[in-house]
Tab-separated table of C-alpha atoms in Angstrom:
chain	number	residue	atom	x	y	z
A	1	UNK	CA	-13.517	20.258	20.088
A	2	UNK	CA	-12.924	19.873	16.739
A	3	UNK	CA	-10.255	21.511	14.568
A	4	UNK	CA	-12.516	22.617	11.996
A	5	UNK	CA	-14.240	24.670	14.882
A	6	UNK	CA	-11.380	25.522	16.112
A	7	UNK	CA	-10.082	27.008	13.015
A	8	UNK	CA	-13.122	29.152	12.996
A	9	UNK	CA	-12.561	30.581	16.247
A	10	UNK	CA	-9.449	31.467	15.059
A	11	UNK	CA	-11.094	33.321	12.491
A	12	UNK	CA	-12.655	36.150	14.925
A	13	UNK	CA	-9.082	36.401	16.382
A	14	UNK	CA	-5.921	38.265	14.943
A	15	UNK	CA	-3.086	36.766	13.629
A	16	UNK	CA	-0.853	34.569	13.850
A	17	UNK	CA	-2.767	32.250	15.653
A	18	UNK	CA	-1.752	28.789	16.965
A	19	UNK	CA	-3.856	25.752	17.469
A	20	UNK	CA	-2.561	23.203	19.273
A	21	UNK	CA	-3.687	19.461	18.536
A	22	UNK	CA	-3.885	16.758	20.816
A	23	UNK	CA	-3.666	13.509	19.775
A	24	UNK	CA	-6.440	11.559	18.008
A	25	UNK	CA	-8.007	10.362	15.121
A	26	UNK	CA	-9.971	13.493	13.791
A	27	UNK	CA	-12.739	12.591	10.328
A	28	UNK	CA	-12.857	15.795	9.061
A	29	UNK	CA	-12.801	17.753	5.764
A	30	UNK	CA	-10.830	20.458	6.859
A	31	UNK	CA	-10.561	24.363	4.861
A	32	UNK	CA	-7.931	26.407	6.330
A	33	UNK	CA	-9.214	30.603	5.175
A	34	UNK	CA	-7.471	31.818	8.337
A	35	UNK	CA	-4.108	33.765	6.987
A	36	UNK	CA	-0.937	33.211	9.229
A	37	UNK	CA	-2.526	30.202	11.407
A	38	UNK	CA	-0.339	27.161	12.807
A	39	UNK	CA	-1.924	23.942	12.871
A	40	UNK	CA	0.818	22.080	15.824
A	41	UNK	CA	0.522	18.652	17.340
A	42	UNK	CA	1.238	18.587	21.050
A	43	UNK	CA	2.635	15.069	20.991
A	44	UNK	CA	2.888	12.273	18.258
A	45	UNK	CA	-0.413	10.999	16.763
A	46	UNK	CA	-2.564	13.663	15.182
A	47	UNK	CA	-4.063	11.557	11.966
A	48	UNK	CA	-6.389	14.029	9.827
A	49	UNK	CA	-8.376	12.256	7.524
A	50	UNK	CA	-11.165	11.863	5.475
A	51	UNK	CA	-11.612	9.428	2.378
A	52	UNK	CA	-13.163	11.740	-0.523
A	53	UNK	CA	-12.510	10.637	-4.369
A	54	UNK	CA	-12.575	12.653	-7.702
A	55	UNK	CA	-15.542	10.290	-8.823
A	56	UNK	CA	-17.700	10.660	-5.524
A	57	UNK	CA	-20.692	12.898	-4.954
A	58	UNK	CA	-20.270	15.440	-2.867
A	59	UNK	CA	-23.187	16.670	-0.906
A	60	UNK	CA	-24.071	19.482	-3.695
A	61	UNK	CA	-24.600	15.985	-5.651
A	62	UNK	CA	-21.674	17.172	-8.200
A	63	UNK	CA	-18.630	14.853	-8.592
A	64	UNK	CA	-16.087	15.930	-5.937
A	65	UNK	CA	-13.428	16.369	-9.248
A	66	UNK	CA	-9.717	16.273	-7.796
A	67	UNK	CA	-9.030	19.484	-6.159
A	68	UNK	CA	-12.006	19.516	-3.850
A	69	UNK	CA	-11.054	15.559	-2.359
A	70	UNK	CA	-8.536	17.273	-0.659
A	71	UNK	CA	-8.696	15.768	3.141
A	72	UNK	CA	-7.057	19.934	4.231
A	73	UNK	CA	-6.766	22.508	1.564
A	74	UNK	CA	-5.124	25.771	2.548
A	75	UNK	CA	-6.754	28.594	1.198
A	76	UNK	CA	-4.883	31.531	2.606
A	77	UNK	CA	-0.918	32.452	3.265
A	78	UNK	CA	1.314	31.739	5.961
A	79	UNK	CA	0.002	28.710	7.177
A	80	UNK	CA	1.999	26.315	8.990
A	81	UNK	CA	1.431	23.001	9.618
A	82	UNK	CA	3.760	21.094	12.019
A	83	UNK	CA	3.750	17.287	13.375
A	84	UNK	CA	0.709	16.172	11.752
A	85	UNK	CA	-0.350	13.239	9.515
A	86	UNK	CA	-3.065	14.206	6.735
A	87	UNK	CA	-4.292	11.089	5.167
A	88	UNK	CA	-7.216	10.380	2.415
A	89	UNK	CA	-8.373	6.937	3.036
A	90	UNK	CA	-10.253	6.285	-0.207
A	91	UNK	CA	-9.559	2.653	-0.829
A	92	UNK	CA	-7.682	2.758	-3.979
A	93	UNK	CA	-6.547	-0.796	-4.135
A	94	UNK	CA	-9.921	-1.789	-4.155
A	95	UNK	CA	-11.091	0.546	-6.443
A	96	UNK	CA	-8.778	-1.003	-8.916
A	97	UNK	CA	-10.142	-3.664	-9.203
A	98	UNK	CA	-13.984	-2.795	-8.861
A	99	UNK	CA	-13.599	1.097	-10.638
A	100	UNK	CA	-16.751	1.630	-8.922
A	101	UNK	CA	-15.729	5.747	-7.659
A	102	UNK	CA	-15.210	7.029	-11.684
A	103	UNK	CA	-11.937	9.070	-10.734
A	104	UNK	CA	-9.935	7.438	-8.269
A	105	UNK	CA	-7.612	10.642	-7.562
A	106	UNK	CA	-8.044	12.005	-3.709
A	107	UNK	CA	-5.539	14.376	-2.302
A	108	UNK	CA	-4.777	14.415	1.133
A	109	UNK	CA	-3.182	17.744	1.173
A	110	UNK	CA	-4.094	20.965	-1.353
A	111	UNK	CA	-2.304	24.171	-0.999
A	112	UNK	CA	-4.468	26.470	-3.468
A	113	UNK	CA	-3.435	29.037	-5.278
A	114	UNK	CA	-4.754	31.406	-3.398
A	115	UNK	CA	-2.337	30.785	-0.322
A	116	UNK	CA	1.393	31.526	-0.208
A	117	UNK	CA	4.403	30.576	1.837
A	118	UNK	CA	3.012	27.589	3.202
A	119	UNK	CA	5.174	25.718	6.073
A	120	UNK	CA	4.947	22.338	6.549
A	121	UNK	CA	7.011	20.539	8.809
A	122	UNK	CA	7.604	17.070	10.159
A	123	UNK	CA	4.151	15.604	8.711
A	124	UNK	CA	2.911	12.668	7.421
A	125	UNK	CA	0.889	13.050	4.239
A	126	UNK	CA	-0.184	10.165	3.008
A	127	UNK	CA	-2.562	8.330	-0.503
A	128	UNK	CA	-2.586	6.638	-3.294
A	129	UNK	CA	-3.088	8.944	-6.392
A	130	UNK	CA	-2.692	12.892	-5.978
A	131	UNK	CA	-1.309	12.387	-2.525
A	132	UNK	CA	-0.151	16.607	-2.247
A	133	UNK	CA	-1.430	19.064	-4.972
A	134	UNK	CA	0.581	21.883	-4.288
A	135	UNK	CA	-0.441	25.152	-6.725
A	136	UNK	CA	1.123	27.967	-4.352
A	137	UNK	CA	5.085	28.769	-2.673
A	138	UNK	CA	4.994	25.965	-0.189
A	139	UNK	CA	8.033	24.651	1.799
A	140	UNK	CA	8.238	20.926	3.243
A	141	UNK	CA	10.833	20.250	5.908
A	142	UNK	CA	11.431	16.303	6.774
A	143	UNK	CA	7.814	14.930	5.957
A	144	UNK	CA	6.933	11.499	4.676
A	145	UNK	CA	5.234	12.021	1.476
A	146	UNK	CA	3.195	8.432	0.409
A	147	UNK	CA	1.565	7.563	-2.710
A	148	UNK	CA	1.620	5.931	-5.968
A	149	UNK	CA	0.160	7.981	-8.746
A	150	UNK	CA	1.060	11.758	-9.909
A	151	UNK	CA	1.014	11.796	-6.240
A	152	UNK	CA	3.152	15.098	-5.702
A	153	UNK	CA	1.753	17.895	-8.283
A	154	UNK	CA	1.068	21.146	-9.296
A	155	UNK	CA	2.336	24.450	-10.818
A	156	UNK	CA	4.169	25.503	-7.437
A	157	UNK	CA	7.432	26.894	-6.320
A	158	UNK	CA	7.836	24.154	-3.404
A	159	UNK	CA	11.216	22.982	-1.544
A	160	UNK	CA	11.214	20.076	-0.402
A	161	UNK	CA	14.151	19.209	1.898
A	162	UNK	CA	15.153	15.884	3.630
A	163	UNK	CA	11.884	14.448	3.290
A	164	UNK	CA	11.399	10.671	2.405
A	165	UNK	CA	9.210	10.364	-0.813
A	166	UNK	CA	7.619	6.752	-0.972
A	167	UNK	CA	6.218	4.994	-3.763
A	168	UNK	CA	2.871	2.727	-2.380
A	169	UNK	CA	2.528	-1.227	-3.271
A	170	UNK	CA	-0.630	-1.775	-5.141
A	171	UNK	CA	-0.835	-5.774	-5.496
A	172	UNK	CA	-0.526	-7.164	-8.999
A	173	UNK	CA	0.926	-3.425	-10.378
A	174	UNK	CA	3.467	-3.703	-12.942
A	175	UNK	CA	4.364	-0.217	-12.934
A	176	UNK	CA	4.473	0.964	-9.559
A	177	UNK	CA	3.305	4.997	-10.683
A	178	UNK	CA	5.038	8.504	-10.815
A	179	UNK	CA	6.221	10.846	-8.483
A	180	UNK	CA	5.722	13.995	-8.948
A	181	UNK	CA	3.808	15.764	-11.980
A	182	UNK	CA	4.741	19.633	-12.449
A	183	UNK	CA	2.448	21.829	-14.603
A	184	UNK	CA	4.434	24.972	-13.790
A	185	UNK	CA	4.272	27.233	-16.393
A	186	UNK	CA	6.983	28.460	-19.280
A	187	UNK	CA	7.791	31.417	-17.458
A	188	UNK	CA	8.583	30.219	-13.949
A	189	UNK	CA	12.090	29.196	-13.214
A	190	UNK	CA	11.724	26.592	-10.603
A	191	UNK	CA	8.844	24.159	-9.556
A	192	UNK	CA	8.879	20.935	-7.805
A	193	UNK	CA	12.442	20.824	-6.197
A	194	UNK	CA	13.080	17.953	-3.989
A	195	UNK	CA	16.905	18.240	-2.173
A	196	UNK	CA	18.452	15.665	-0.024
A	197	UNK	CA	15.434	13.362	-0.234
A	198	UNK	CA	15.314	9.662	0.294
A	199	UNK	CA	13.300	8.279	-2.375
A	200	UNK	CA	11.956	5.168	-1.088
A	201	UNK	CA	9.000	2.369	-1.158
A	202	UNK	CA	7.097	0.256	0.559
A	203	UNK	CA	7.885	-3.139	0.830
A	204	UNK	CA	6.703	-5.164	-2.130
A	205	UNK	CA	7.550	-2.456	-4.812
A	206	UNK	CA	9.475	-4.342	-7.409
A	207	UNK	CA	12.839	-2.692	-8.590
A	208	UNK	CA	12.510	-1.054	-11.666
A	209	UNK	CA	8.983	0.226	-11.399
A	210	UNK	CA	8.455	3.639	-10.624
A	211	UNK	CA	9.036	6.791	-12.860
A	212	UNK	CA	10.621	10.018	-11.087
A	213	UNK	CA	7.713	11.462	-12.596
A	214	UNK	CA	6.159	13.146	-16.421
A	215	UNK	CA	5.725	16.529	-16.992
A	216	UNK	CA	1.652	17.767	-16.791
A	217	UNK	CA	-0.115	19.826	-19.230
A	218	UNK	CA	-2.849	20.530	-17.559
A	219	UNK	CA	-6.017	21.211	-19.340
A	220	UNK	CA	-3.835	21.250	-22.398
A	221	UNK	CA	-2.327	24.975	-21.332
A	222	UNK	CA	0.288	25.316	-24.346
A	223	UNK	CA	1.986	27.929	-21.928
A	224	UNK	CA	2.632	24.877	-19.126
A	225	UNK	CA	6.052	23.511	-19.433
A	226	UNK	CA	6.527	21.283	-15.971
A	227	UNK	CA	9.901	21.481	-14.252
A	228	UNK	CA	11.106	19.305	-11.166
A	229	UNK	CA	14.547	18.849	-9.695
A	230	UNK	CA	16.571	15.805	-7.694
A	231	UNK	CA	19.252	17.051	-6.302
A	232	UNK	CA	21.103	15.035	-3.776
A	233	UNK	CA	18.637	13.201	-3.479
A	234	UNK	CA	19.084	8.966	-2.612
A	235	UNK	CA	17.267	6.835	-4.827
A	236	UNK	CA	16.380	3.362	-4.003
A	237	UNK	CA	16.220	0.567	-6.612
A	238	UNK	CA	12.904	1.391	-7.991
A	239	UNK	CA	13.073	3.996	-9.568
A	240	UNK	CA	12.968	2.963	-13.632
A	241	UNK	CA	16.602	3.482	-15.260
A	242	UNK	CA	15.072	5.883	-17.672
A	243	UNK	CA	13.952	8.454	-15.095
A	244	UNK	CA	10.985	10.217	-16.591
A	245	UNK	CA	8.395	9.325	-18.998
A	246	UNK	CA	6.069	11.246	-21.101
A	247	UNK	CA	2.482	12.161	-20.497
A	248	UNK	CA	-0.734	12.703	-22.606
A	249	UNK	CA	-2.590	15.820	-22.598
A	250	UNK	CA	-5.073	17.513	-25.245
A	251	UNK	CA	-4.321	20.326	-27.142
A	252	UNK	CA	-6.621	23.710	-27.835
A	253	UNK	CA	-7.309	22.260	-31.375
A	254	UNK	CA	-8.859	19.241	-29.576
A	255	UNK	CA	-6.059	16.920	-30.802
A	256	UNK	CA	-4.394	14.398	-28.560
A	257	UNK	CA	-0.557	14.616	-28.013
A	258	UNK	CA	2.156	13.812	-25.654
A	259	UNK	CA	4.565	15.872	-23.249
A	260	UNK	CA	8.048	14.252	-23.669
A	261	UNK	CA	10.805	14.291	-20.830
A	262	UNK	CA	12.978	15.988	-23.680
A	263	UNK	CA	10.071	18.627	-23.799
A	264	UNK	CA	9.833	19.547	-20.533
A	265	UNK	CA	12.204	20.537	-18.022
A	266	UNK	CA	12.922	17.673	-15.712
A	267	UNK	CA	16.427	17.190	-13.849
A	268	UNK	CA	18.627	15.633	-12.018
A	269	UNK	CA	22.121	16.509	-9.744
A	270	UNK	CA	24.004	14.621	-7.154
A	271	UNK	CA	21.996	11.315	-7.053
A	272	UNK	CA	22.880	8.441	-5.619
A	273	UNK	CA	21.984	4.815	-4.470
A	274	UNK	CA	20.399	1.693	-6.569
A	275	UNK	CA	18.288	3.651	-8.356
A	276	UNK	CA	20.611	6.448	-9.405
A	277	UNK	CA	21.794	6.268	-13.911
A	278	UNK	CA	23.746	8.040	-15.502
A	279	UNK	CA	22.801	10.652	-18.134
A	280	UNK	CA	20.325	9.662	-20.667
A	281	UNK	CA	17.743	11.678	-23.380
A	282	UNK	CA	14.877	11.477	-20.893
A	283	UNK	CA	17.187	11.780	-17.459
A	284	UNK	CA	18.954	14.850	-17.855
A	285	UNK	CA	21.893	15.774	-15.247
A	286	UNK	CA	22.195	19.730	-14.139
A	287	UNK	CA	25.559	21.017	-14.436
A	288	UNK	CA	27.727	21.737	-11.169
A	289	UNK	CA	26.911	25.573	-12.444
A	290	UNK	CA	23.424	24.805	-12.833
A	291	UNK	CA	22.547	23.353	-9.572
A	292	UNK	CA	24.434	26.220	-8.105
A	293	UNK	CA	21.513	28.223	-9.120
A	294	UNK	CA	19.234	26.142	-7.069
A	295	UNK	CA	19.770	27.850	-3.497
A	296	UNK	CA	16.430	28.156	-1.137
A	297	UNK	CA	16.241	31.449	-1.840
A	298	UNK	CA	15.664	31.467	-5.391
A	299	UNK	CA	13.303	28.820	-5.501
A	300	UNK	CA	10.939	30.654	-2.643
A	301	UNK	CA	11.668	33.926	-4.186
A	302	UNK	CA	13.561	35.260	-1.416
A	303	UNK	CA	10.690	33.884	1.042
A	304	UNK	CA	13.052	32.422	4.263
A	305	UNK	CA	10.406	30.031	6.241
């Protein structure tokens, strides 16, 4: 059987339901509609994937665009995902070179905003660029997050605790990408948190190379103002001494501008290793106050996964 029928049988049953995955390789697109579903792997070696890109038809013959790549989008709340790897395939390195797909961004994972306290815990999820677009209250519990480009982002409340974050080599890359892009908006407090992360990379990422990340104005919304927090987090030697960088977006008067770390609200607290700096204009440390204010229970608005 496959999942995706699976996940429609659990659609004529009442919740919660669990699915339990044996291992495999399964190709599928996968839409998760079914609120308060668990998507559990038996043993080790569930791999979800599929290989969809922004610049690819989809079978309606329109460009895929980024959201719809996604390999599993969850489209309803309390959904938990536990022991599984979601991957998009979409050969990116090649890609840069040829720029034959048009829009090389394909997520592996999209939690829409239509879903809410989202569980996911012990996964692999795993791209290039815009690995995990995450637009509703997610938490993430020891995962391995992979990719190169923007590749965790959204306008989310989403915890991520003691997972290891890992910049991708692309051969012949200078810059070895961003992190995380938040487009939260003005008015939320918290977005992108990442505490007690390892920050890592694959082997062959130069030191030096990777931004923690630039704040995202998406679709040039003047009322988007991106926050994301390190806290505690260990940072390998990678990750560029100035911390954050700026990024472009278009404003409602059709004029281009720039986002600025000193803009936004990006910060740090409590990192260490190689790749850790000191205070800067664009790497901003929280106060031993501020992070205070960080506690699980204010980022997930009182949600307890």
């Amino acid at each position: 059987m496959t999942i995706d029928a699976a996940l429609r049988q659990a659609s004529l049953l009442p919740a919660p339901v669990v699915i339990a995955v044996e291992p495999g390789i399964y190709r599928e697109k996968l839409h998760v509609t079914v609120p308060g579903v668990t998507l559990v792997a038996t043993r080790p070696g569930v791999v979800i994937v599929n290989g969809a890109a922004a610049g690819h038809r989809s079978p309606d013959g329109r460009p895929w665009g980024t959201g719809r790549t996604a390999t599993l989008t969850i489209d309803a709340p309390d959904v938990t995902l536990r022991g599984l790897t979601i991957r998009n395939d979409f050969d990116y390195i090649a890609d840069t070179v040829s720029q034959a797909s048009g829009g090389a961004q394909a997520v592996a994972l999209m939690i829409a905003r239509t879903a809410d306290r989202v569980l996911v815990e012990n996964c692999g999820i795993e791209g290039y660029q815009d690995t995990l677009y995450v637009n509703a209250r997610a938490a993430f519990r020891r995962c391995r997050i992979v990719g190169g480009v923007d590749f965790i982002f959204g306008n989310a409340a989403a915890l991520f605790r003691h997972c290891d974050i890992v910049t991708r080599y692309v051969p012949n890359a200078i810059d070895s990408g961003f992190i995380a892009a938040p487009s939260t908006l003005a008015t939320d407090r918290f977005g992108l948190v990442f505490d007690r992360c390892h920050v890592t990379r694959e082997a062959g990422v130069p030191d030096g190379s990777t931004w923690l990340g630039r704040p995202w104005r998406a679709g040039g919304n003047m009322a988007i103002l991106g926050t994301a927090a390190f806290l505690r987090c260990r940072l390998d030697g990678h990750i560029k001494a100035a911390g954050w960088t700026e990024m472009g977006f278009t404003d409602p008067a059709g004029v281009r501008r720039m986002l600025t770390p000193q803009e936004a609200r990006l910060f740090e607290w409590g990192s260490r290793g190689p790749g850790a700096a000191p205070a800067a204009p664009t790497r901003r440390m929280l106060s031993d106050a501020e992070a205070a204010g960080y506690t699980p229970d204010a980022i997930l608005q009182g949600w307890v996964p």
